[in-house]
Amino acid sequence: MARFYCTIPRLWRRLKHCINERILLIRITYMTLFYNSFTTWNTVLDTGMEPLFWFVDRFAKYLGPIFVVAVIILTSSVVLIVYIYLLPDIYTRSMAWVYFHLVFGHWLLVNIVFHYYMGVCTSPGHPPQSVPEIASICKKCIAPKPPRTHHCSVCRKCILKMDHHCPWLNNCVGHFNHRYFFLFMFYMWSGTIYVCITAYDLFKQEFFRNEELAYPAAVYPLHMAHKILGRPATHTTTEDTNNSTKMYEDYYGDIPNKWLHNCVIYEFLLCSGVVIALGALMMWHTRLISRGETSIEVHINGKERRRMNKLGLVFKNPHSFGALQNWKIFLGFKDARTFLWRVLLPSRHKPIGNGVTWKTSTYDLNNPQLLVL
């Protein structure tokens, strides 16, 4: 008598085996096409950012002049509003405060204008034809690069001690204009804080009027939400429209008061936004300068630090001499007297060093074989 065996389990096992073989084949093909031992997540991230890099390379040079004009227009508008509205308001309170604001405000303004002009017009520095100390070869310039030198894809040149390309300056931030860039940030940030403090009373008067606040002024959105949610629903009538028009006229009054209202609110909100944004950027660069790094070197040193940690070693930044000494080198002063003339007042003194050769904190330059840890 013939025997029949159920072949369904056997067919299922063969089908599963064939599917696994196909998946393995696809995986091996993918690995041979895209994988190598040098691939890291940084490489993947750089590849994914290529469209952004392409856009920056093509259009950043056109956006730079627009950003410079925007800085000039916005800064000029803030200064004009201070002259037209804030100083007369201060004059009605105290003449002594007027003298203080004239001296202190113009000191900030002169430093802002000077350091911005120098940051825009000063060349960051480029490697000479003959380089005494070569760190690597630039793949785009096909020329030797000194230490701390990097290629700028926007300027299409190698920059000495390059930090970044700043569209607000339409210039690279490098060895010879890094100090101008940072001091411009510092004085602009200080100036916007000064304007916010000076204009706060007038802003509060124009923005809130005599309205009673359910919450402190710092959290005004909560007060707005309280008004909206707590207001009963009503139908708009002609009488309500006439009342609204009358309230609008009473609120603004004549045209000069309307201009005062708009200008004061514009000035305070603009300066408040600059204080937050520029303050965050300045804190970042303050940290970098204290550590003796640039915006590019922080990534290079971070990668090297992680590599050496895996080997059980400690990485030491060769260009860091301690926070205080790093600031002295960056600002180019030696004592309190030079600090006054070179930091608190506009100064065109050049930075320490030529940007090509660098003194390091790990090796003695007179004896490169001697490690002085």
mmCIF file of C-alpha atoms in Angstrom:
data_model
loop_
_atom_site.group_PDB
_atom_site.id
_atom_site.type_symbol
_atom_site.label_atom_id
_atom_site.label_comp_id
_atom_site.label_asym_id
_atom_site.label_seq_id
_atom_site.Cartn_x
_atom_site.Cartn_y
_atom_site.Cartn_z
ATOM 1 C CA MET A 1 0.000 0.000 0.000
ATOM 2 C CA ALA A 2 1.435 3.386 -0.991
ATOM 3 C CA ARG A 3 2.360 5.861 1.769
ATOM 4 C CA PHE A 4 1.791 9.629 1.479
ATOM 5 C CA TYR A 5 3.926 12.091 3.404
ATOM 6 C CA CYS A 6 2.916 15.666 4.179
ATOM 7 C CA THR A 7 5.420 17.893 2.316
ATOM 8 C CA ILE A 8 4.059 21.269 3.477
ATOM 9 C CA PRO A 9 6.541 21.674 6.416
ATOM 10 C CA ARG A 10 9.408 20.722 4.111
ATOM 11 C CA LEU A 11 8.313 23.282 1.512
ATOM 12 C CA TRP A 12 8.065 25.978 4.194
ATOM 13 C CA ARG A 13 11.628 25.240 5.394
ATOM 14 C CA ARG A 14 12.987 25.407 1.852
ATOM 15 C CA LEU A 15 11.154 28.680 1.179
ATOM 16 C CA LYS A 16 12.471 30.199 4.418
ATOM 17 C CA HIS A 17 16.001 29.080 3.530
ATOM 18 C CA CYS A 18 15.753 30.649 0.069
ATOM 19 C CA ILE A 19 14.462 33.948 1.514
ATOM 20 C CA ASN A 20 17.331 34.082 4.037
ATOM 21 C CA GLU A 21 19.852 33.438 1.261
ATOM 22 C CA ARG A 22 18.432 36.293 -0.837
ATOM 23 C CA ILE A 23 18.501 38.690 2.151
ATOM 24 C CA LEU A 24 22.110 37.718 2.887
ATOM 25 C CA LEU A 25 23.061 38.250 -0.768
ATOM 26 C CA ILE A 26 21.470 41.731 -0.797
ATOM 27 C CA ARG A 27 23.213 42.613 2.466
ATOM 28 C CA ILE A 28 26.629 41.481 1.190
ATOM 29 C CA THR A 29 26.112 43.415 -2.052
ATOM 30 C CA TYR A 30 25.184 46.545 -0.107
ATOM 31 C CA MET A 31 28.204 46.209 2.207
ATOM 32 C CA THR A 32 30.613 45.759 -0.719
ATOM 33 C CA LEU A 33 29.240 48.871 -2.426
ATOM 34 C CA PHE A 34 29.039 51.282 0.514
ATOM 35 C CA TYR A 35 31.128 50.007 3.419
ATOM 36 C CA ASN A 36 34.817 50.436 4.169
ATOM 37 C CA SER A 37 36.854 50.440 7.364
ATOM 38 C CA PHE A 38 37.245 54.241 7.291
ATOM 39 C CA THR A 39 33.505 54.996 7.254
ATOM 40 C CA THR A 40 32.253 56.766 10.390
ATOM 41 C CA TRP A 41 29.096 58.625 11.358
ATOM 42 C CA ASN A 42 31.005 61.874 10.784
ATOM 43 C CA THR A 43 31.551 60.815 7.169
ATOM 44 C CA VAL A 44 27.855 59.974 6.816
ATOM 45 C CA LEU A 45 26.905 63.349 8.308
ATOM 46 C CA ASP A 46 29.288 65.203 6.004
ATOM 47 C CA THR A 47 27.829 63.376 3.006
ATOM 48 C CA GLY A 48 24.289 64.241 4.081
ATOM 49 C CA MET A 49 25.294 67.905 4.492
ATOM 50 C CA GLU A 50 26.723 68.153 0.963
ATOM 51 C CA PRO A 51 23.607 69.904 -0.462
ATOM 52 C CA LEU A 52 23.910 72.566 2.255
ATOM 53 C CA PHE A 53 27.638 72.945 1.563
ATOM 54 C CA TRP A 54 26.856 73.312 -2.140
ATOM 55 C CA PHE A 55 24.332 76.061 -1.424
ATOM 56 C CA VAL A 56 26.774 77.914 0.865
ATOM 57 C CA ASP A 57 29.585 77.659 -1.696
ATOM 58 C CA ARG A 58 27.399 79.033 -4.478
ATOM 59 C CA PHE A 59 25.344 81.727 -2.757
ATOM 60 C CA ALA A 60 27.127 82.830 0.461
ATOM 61 C CA LYS A 61 29.276 85.318 -1.439
ATOM 62 C CA TYR A 62 26.095 87.021 -2.699
ATOM 63 C CA LEU A 63 24.381 86.992 0.708
ATOM 64 C CA GLY A 64 27.381 88.586 2.456
ATOM 65 C CA PRO A 65 26.919 92.137 1.073
ATOM 66 C CA ILE A 66 23.180 91.936 1.836
ATOM 67 C CA PHE A 67 23.900 91.000 5.461
ATOM 68 C CA VAL A 68 26.418 93.849 5.816
ATOM 69 C CA VAL A 69 23.873 96.375 4.513
ATOM 70 C CA ALA A 70 21.275 94.898 6.899
ATOM 71 C CA VAL A 71 23.629 95.360 9.880
ATOM 72 C CA ILE A 72 24.300 98.975 8.905
ATOM 73 C CA ILE A 73 20.596 99.785 8.418
ATOM 74 C CA LEU A 74 19.422 98.113 11.636
ATOM 75 C CA THR A 75 22.203 99.666 13.722
ATOM 76 C CA SER A 76 21.570 103.111 12.235
ATOM 77 C CA SER A 77 17.845 102.830 12.950
ATOM 78 C CA VAL A 78 18.503 101.979 16.593
ATOM 79 C CA VAL A 79 20.895 104.937 16.979
ATOM 80 C CA LEU A 80 18.438 107.362 15.332
ATOM 81 C CA ILE A 81 15.595 106.274 17.616
ATOM 82 C CA VAL A 82 17.864 106.815 20.630
ATOM 83 C CA TYR A 83 18.639 110.369 19.459
ATOM 84 C CA ILE A 84 15.059 111.278 18.472
ATOM 85 C CA TYR A 85 13.020 109.664 21.260
ATOM 86 C CA LEU A 86 15.097 108.263 24.136
ATOM 87 C CA LEU A 87 17.452 111.180 24.812
ATOM 88 C CA PRO A 88 14.616 113.787 24.914
ATOM 89 C CA ASP A 89 12.753 111.523 27.343
ATOM 90 C CA ILE A 90 15.866 111.303 29.537
ATOM 91 C CA TYR A 91 16.320 115.085 29.299
ATOM 92 C CA THR A 92 12.918 115.620 30.924
ATOM 93 C CA ARG A 93 14.054 113.615 33.954
ATOM 94 C CA SER A 94 17.645 114.676 34.682
ATOM 95 C CA MET A 95 20.342 116.639 32.858
ATOM 96 C CA ALA A 96 23.070 114.714 34.659
ATOM 97 C CA TRP A 97 21.771 111.453 33.177
ATOM 98 C CA VAL A 98 21.871 113.058 29.735
ATOM 99 C CA TYR A 99 25.612 113.713 30.097
ATOM 100 C CA PHE A 100 26.169 110.153 31.305
ATOM 101 C CA HIS A 101 24.266 108.674 28.364
ATOM 102 C CA LEU A 102 26.058 110.913 25.878
ATOM 103 C CA VAL A 103 29.492 109.800 27.125
ATOM 104 C CA PHE A 104 28.769 106.125 27.765
ATOM 105 C CA GLY A 105 26.538 105.670 24.711
ATOM 106 C CA HIS A 106 29.022 107.266 22.322
ATOM 107 C CA TRP A 107 31.870 105.193 23.797
ATOM 108 C CA LEU A 108 29.899 102.042 22.942
ATOM 109 C CA LEU A 109 28.929 103.402 19.514
ATOM 110 C CA VAL A 110 32.516 104.292 18.562
ATOM 111 C CA ASN A 111 33.749 100.832 19.569
ATOM 112 C CA ILE A 112 30.922 99.114 17.665
ATOM 113 C CA VAL A 113 31.541 101.075 14.463
ATOM 114 C CA PHE A 114 35.334 100.758 14.684
ATOM 115 C CA HIS A 115 35.470 97.012 15.324
ATOM 116 C CA TYR A 116 32.804 96.235 12.720
ATOM 117 C CA TYR A 117 34.610 98.291 10.078
ATOM 118 C CA MET A 118 37.938 96.635 10.912
ATOM 119 C CA GLY A 119 36.350 93.173 10.951
ATOM 120 C CA VAL A 120 34.894 93.726 7.490
ATOM 121 C CA CYS A 121 37.931 95.399 5.896
ATOM 122 C CA THR A 122 40.845 93.562 7.554
ATOM 123 C CA SER A 123 42.182 90.518 5.729
ATOM 124 C CA PRO A 124 42.175 87.414 7.953
ATOM 125 C CA GLY A 125 45.598 86.423 6.617
ATOM 126 C CA HIS A 126 46.739 83.948 3.975
ATOM 127 C CA PRO A 127 49.743 81.584 3.885
ATOM 128 C CA PRO A 128 52.860 82.970 2.164
ATOM 129 C CA GLN A 129 54.539 81.253 -0.764
ATOM 130 C CA SER A 130 57.290 79.902 1.482
ATOM 131 C CA VAL A 131 55.974 78.092 4.564
ATOM 132 C CA PRO A 132 58.586 77.207 7.211
ATOM 133 C CA GLU A 133 56.345 74.717 9.018
ATOM 134 C CA ILE A 134 53.959 72.534 7.003
ATOM 135 C CA ALA A 135 51.026 70.776 8.672
ATOM 136 C CA SER A 136 49.362 69.380 5.539
ATOM 137 C CA ILE A 137 48.662 70.047 1.869
ATOM 138 C CA CYS A 138 45.496 71.863 0.814
ATOM 139 C CA LYS A 139 43.607 69.655 -1.644
ATOM 140 C CA LYS A 140 41.944 72.655 -3.321
ATOM 141 C CA CYS A 141 44.807 75.165 -3.425
ATOM 142 C CA ILE A 142 47.390 72.381 -3.976
ATOM 143 C CA ALA A 143 49.691 74.284 -1.643
ATOM 144 C CA PRO A 144 51.273 73.639 1.766
ATOM 145 C CA LYS A 145 49.240 74.683 4.810
ATOM 146 C CA PRO A 146 50.800 75.946 8.057
ATOM 147 C CA PRO A 147 49.384 74.745 11.398
ATOM 148 C CA ARG A 148 45.833 75.975 12.233
ATOM 149 C CA THR A 149 45.266 76.976 8.582
ATOM 150 C CA HIS A 150 42.134 75.838 6.752
ATOM 151 C CA HIS A 151 40.582 76.373 3.328
ATOM 152 C CA CYS A 152 37.483 78.575 3.004
ATOM 153 C CA SER A 153 35.170 77.364 0.245
ATOM 154 C CA VAL A 154 33.464 80.787 0.039
ATOM 155 C CA CYS A 155 36.628 82.900 -0.236
ATOM 156 C CA ARG A 156 38.347 80.070 -2.185
ATOM 157 C CA LYS A 157 41.540 80.675 -0.222
ATOM 158 C CA CYS A 158 43.401 79.203 2.732
ATOM 159 C CA ILE A 159 42.957 81.272 5.905
ATOM 160 C CA LEU A 160 45.481 81.552 8.754
ATOM 161 C CA LYS A 161 43.962 80.309 12.044
ATOM 162 C CA MET A 162 40.558 80.182 10.414
ATOM 163 C CA ASP A 163 37.587 80.251 12.775
ATOM 164 C CA HIS A 164 34.672 80.474 10.322
ATOM 165 C CA HIS A 165 33.312 82.477 7.411
ATOM 166 C CA CYS A 166 31.007 85.149 8.817
ATOM 167 C CA PRO A 167 28.266 86.351 6.430
ATOM 168 C CA TRP A 168 27.542 89.339 8.726
ATOM 169 C CA LEU A 169 31.088 90.558 8.043
ATOM 170 C CA ASN A 170 31.209 89.234 4.469
ATOM 171 C CA ASN A 171 34.667 88.066 5.446
ATOM 172 C CA CYS A 172 36.481 85.140 6.971
ATOM 173 C CA VAL A 173 37.353 85.335 10.663
ATOM 174 C CA GLY A 174 41.023 84.463 10.928
ATOM 175 C CA HIS A 175 44.277 85.363 12.627
ATOM 176 C CA PHE A 176 44.363 89.101 11.854
ATOM 177 C CA ASN A 177 40.676 90.003 12.372
ATOM 178 C CA HIS A 178 39.532 87.495 15.012
ATOM 179 C CA ARG A 179 39.939 90.102 17.776
ATOM 180 C CA TYR A 180 37.894 92.677 15.833
ATOM 181 C CA PHE A 181 35.102 90.129 15.340
ATOM 182 C CA PHE A 182 34.896 89.194 19.021
ATOM 183 C CA LEU A 183 35.102 92.772 20.330
ATOM 184 C CA PHE A 184 32.428 93.820 17.844
ATOM 185 C CA MET A 185 30.187 91.103 19.290
ATOM 186 C CA PHE A 186 30.992 92.176 22.841
ATOM 187 C CA TYR A 187 30.335 95.891 22.288
ATOM 188 C CA MET A 188 27.230 95.252 20.167
ATOM 189 C CA TRP A 189 25.861 92.948 22.885
ATOM 190 C CA SER A 190 26.681 95.536 25.572
ATOM 191 C CA GLY A 191 25.105 98.274 23.463
ATOM 192 C CA THR A 192 21.840 96.369 22.978
ATOM 193 C CA ILE A 193 21.629 95.668 26.725
ATOM 194 C CA TYR A 194 22.239 99.384 27.361
ATOM 195 C CA VAL A 195 19.464 100.356 24.932
ATOM 196 C CA CYS A 196 17.031 97.838 26.453
ATOM 197 C CA ILE A 197 17.648 99.189 29.952
ATOM 198 C CA THR A 198 17.390 102.802 28.797
ATOM 199 C CA ALA A 199 14.221 102.258 26.774
ATOM 200 C CA TYR A 200 12.453 99.920 29.199
ATOM 201 C CA ASP A 201 10.385 102.568 31.017
ATOM 202 C CA LEU A 202 9.294 104.189 27.772
ATOM 203 C CA PHE A 203 8.609 100.784 26.199
ATOM 204 C CA LYS A 204 6.527 99.729 29.202
ATOM 205 C CA GLN A 205 4.550 102.950 28.982
ATOM 206 C CA GLU A 206 3.928 102.604 25.231
ATOM 207 C CA PHE A 207 3.326 98.856 25.130
ATOM 208 C CA PHE A 208 1.198 98.313 28.248
ATOM 209 C CA ARG A 209 -0.211 101.847 28.642
ATOM 210 C CA ASN A 210 -2.301 101.973 31.831
ATOM 211 C CA GLU A 211 -3.455 98.381 31.522
ATOM 212 C CA GLU A 212 -3.538 96.346 34.718
ATOM 213 C CA LEU A 213 -1.542 93.147 34.272
ATOM 214 C CA ALA A 214 -2.730 89.840 35.679
ATOM 215 C CA TYR A 215 0.853 88.526 35.467
ATOM 216 C CA PRO A 216 4.309 90.202 35.553
ATOM 217 C CA ALA A 217 5.404 92.025 32.396
ATOM 218 C CA ALA A 218 8.136 89.449 31.727
ATOM 219 C CA VAL A 219 5.459 86.812 31.041
ATOM 220 C CA TYR A 220 3.091 89.036 29.061
ATOM 221 C CA PRO A 221 1.848 86.118 26.850
ATOM 222 C CA LEU A 222 0.232 84.641 29.979
ATOM 223 C CA HIS A 223 -1.619 87.928 30.496
ATOM 224 C CA MET A 224 -2.809 87.859 26.866
ATOM 225 C CA ALA A 225 -4.019 84.268 27.270
ATOM 226 C CA HIS A 226 -5.790 85.274 30.486
ATOM 227 C CA LYS A 227 -7.589 88.107 28.663
ATOM 228 C CA ILE A 228 -8.626 85.910 25.731
ATOM 229 C CA LEU A 229 -9.823 82.958 27.810
ATOM 230 C CA GLY A 230 -11.494 85.116 30.430
ATOM 231 C CA ARG A 231 -13.351 87.355 27.969
ATOM 232 C CA PRO A 232 -17.017 86.381 27.388
ATOM 233 C CA ALA A 233 -18.132 85.761 23.806
ATOM 234 C CA THR A 234 -20.076 88.752 22.375
ATOM 235 C CA HIS A 235 -21.437 89.814 19.000
ATOM 236 C CA THR A 236 -19.870 92.833 17.310
ATOM 237 C CA THR A 237 -22.203 95.772 16.718
ATOM 238 C CA THR A 238 -21.847 99.159 15.063
ATOM 239 C CA GLU A 239 -21.583 100.776 18.483
ATOM 240 C CA ASP A 240 -18.726 98.431 19.391
ATOM 241 C CA THR A 241 -16.937 99.332 16.162
ATOM 242 C CA ASN A 242 -17.270 103.059 16.882
ATOM 243 C CA ASN A 243 -15.994 102.504 20.422
ATOM 244 C CA SER A 244 -13.021 100.558 19.062
ATOM 245 C CA THR A 245 -12.198 103.359 16.633
ATOM 246 C CA LYS A 246 -12.403 105.934 19.432
ATOM 247 C CA MET A 247 -10.174 103.765 21.658
ATOM 248 C CA TYR A 248 -7.646 103.477 18.801
ATOM 249 C CA GLU A 249 -7.567 107.251 18.372
ATOM 250 C CA ASP A 250 -7.257 107.808 22.109
ATOM 251 C CA TYR A 251 -4.529 105.182 22.265
ATOM 252 C CA TYR A 252 -2.328 106.637 19.539
ATOM 253 C CA GLY A 253 -3.398 110.255 19.523
ATOM 254 C CA ASP A 254 -1.782 112.186 16.696
ATOM 255 C CA ILE A 255 0.724 110.888 14.149
ATOM 256 C CA PRO A 256 3.920 111.783 16.117
ATOM 257 C CA ASN A 257 2.671 109.748 19.083
ATOM 258 C CA LYS A 258 1.941 106.857 16.758
ATOM 259 C CA TRP A 259 5.503 107.026 15.422
ATOM 260 C CA LEU A 260 6.829 107.167 18.979
ATOM 261 C CA HIS A 261 4.770 104.120 19.890
ATOM 262 C CA ASN A 262 5.973 102.059 16.908
ATOM 263 C CA CYS A 263 9.620 103.105 17.110
ATOM 264 C CA VAL A 264 10.008 102.412 20.826
ATOM 265 C CA ILE A 265 8.411 98.965 20.541
ATOM 266 C CA TYR A 266 10.519 98.166 17.434
ATOM 267 C CA GLU A 267 13.710 99.247 19.167
ATOM 268 C CA PHE A 268 13.102 97.292 22.370
ATOM 269 C CA LEU A 269 12.025 94.078 20.637
ATOM 270 C CA LEU A 270 14.898 94.230 18.131
ATOM 271 C CA CYS A 271 17.524 94.833 20.828
ATOM 272 C CA SER A 272 16.028 92.137 23.067
ATOM 273 C CA GLY A 273 16.324 89.586 20.266
ATOM 274 C CA VAL A 274 19.917 90.636 19.548
ATOM 275 C CA VAL A 275 20.807 90.347 23.246
ATOM 276 C CA ILE A 276 19.646 86.718 23.320
ATOM 277 C CA ALA A 277 21.056 85.601 19.954
ATOM 278 C CA LEU A 278 24.352 87.487 20.141
ATOM 279 C CA GLY A 279 24.781 86.595 23.812
ATOM 280 C CA ALA A 280 24.592 82.875 23.022
ATOM 281 C CA LEU A 281 27.096 83.245 20.167
ATOM 282 C CA MET A 282 29.456 85.301 22.336
ATOM 283 C CA MET A 283 29.327 82.718 25.151
ATOM 284 C CA TRP A 284 30.313 80.031 22.640
ATOM 285 C CA HIS A 285 33.304 82.024 21.385
ATOM 286 C CA THR A 286 34.276 82.977 24.945
ATOM 287 C CA ARG A 287 34.513 79.275 25.770
ATOM 288 C CA LEU A 288 36.602 78.610 22.646
ATOM 289 C CA ILE A 289 39.032 81.458 23.339
ATOM 290 C CA SER A 290 39.436 80.372 26.975
ATOM 291 C CA ARG A 291 40.412 76.908 25.720
ATOM 292 C CA GLY A 292 42.726 78.214 22.985
ATOM 293 C CA GLU A 293 40.603 76.782 20.154
ATOM 294 C CA THR A 294 38.740 77.954 17.079
ATOM 295 C CA SER A 295 35.340 76.815 15.838
ATOM 296 C CA ILE A 296 37.065 74.340 13.508
ATOM 297 C CA GLU A 297 39.639 73.119 16.020
ATOM 298 C CA VAL A 298 37.007 72.273 18.628
ATOM 299 C CA HIS A 299 35.745 69.494 16.323
ATOM 300 C CA ILE A 300 39.250 68.335 15.384
ATOM 301 C CA ASN A 301 40.409 68.292 19.005
ATOM 302 C CA GLY A 302 37.202 66.584 20.113
ATOM 303 C CA LYS A 303 37.752 63.767 17.637
ATOM 304 C CA GLU A 304 41.394 63.434 18.698
ATOM 305 C CA ARG A 305 40.388 63.493 22.374
ATOM 306 C CA ARG A 306 37.951 60.592 21.854
ATOM 307 C CA ARG A 307 40.561 58.617 19.914
ATOM 308 C CA MET A 308 43.169 59.010 22.640
ATOM 309 C CA ASN A 309 40.658 58.175 25.381
ATOM 310 C CA LYS A 310 40.128 54.785 23.738
ATOM 311 C CA LEU A 311 43.898 54.246 23.964
ATOM 312 C CA GLY A 312 43.954 55.239 27.649
ATOM 313 C CA LEU A 313 45.801 58.514 26.923
ATOM 314 C CA VAL A 314 44.997 62.134 27.780
ATOM 315 C CA PHE A 315 44.770 64.715 25.008
ATOM 316 C CA LYS A 316 46.316 68.156 25.575
ATOM 317 C CA ASN A 317 45.562 71.057 23.274
ATOM 318 C CA PRO A 318 49.015 72.242 22.131
ATOM 319 C CA HIS A 319 47.779 75.833 21.642
ATOM 320 C CA SER A 320 46.281 76.323 25.116
ATOM 321 C CA PHE A 321 48.353 78.028 27.827
ATOM 322 C CA GLY A 322 45.600 78.397 30.420
ATOM 323 C CA ALA A 323 42.502 80.600 30.271
ATOM 324 C CA LEU A 324 44.147 83.869 31.412
ATOM 325 C CA GLN A 325 47.164 83.526 29.138
ATOM 326 C CA ASN A 326 44.943 82.520 26.213
ATOM 327 C CA TRP A 327 42.993 85.768 26.596
ATOM 328 C CA LYS A 328 46.172 87.823 26.822
ATOM 329 C CA ILE A 329 47.454 86.238 23.619
ATOM 330 C CA PHE A 330 44.109 86.682 21.858
ATOM 331 C CA LEU A 331 43.594 90.328 22.840
ATOM 332 C CA GLY A 332 47.278 91.203 22.545
ATOM 333 C CA PHE A 333 47.894 92.911 25.905
ATOM 334 C CA LYS A 334 50.403 92.306 28.709
ATOM 335 C CA ASP A 335 49.267 94.434 31.668
ATOM 336 C CA ALA A 336 46.465 96.720 32.872
ATOM 337 C CA ARG A 337 47.823 99.710 30.945
ATOM 338 C CA THR A 338 47.842 97.927 27.599
ATOM 339 C CA PHE A 339 44.409 96.465 28.433
ATOM 340 C CA LEU A 340 43.025 100.010 28.706
ATOM 341 C CA TRP A 341 44.458 101.185 25.394
ATOM 342 C CA ARG A 342 44.031 97.976 23.407
ATOM 343 C CA VAL A 343 40.670 96.628 24.613
ATOM 344 C CA LEU A 344 38.588 99.401 26.165
ATOM 345 C CA LEU A 345 39.507 101.850 23.403
ATOM 346 C CA PRO A 346 39.721 101.289 19.633
ATOM 347 C CA SER A 347 43.138 99.929 18.688
ATOM 348 C CA ARG A 348 44.640 98.690 15.429
ATOM 349 C CA HIS A 349 47.487 96.726 17.015
ATOM 350 C CA LYS A 350 48.307 93.446 15.309
ATOM 351 C CA PRO A 351 47.857 90.079 17.035
ATOM 352 C CA ILE A 352 50.782 88.242 18.606
ATOM 353 C CA GLY A 353 52.627 86.116 16.067
ATOM 354 C CA ASN A 354 52.506 85.922 12.288
ATOM 355 C CA GLY A 355 49.855 83.184 12.039
ATOM 356 C CA VAL A 356 52.274 80.843 10.228
ATOM 357 C CA THR A 357 54.373 79.446 13.076
ATOM 358 C CA TRP A 358 52.911 78.854 16.535
ATOM 359 C CA LYS A 359 54.346 78.480 19.978
ATOM 360 C CA THR A 360 52.951 75.354 21.609
ATOM 361 C CA SER A 361 52.387 74.361 25.219
ATOM 362 C CA THR A 362 53.446 70.734 24.765
ATOM 363 C CA TYR A 363 56.789 71.022 22.980
ATOM 364 C CA ASP A 364 59.777 73.263 23.548
ATOM 365 C CA LEU A 365 60.420 75.021 20.246
ATOM 366 C CA ASN A 366 64.162 75.170 20.923
ATOM 367 C CA ASN A 367 64.263 71.407 21.325
ATOM 368 C CA PRO A 368 61.357 69.717 19.485
ATOM 369 C CA GLN A 369 62.378 66.327 20.870
ATOM 370 C CA LEU A 370 61.824 67.486 24.450
ATOM 371 C CA LEU A 371 58.301 66.960 25.707
ATOM 372 C CA VAL A 372 57.488 69.484 28.430
ATOM 373 C CA LEU A 373 54.200 68.179 29.813
#
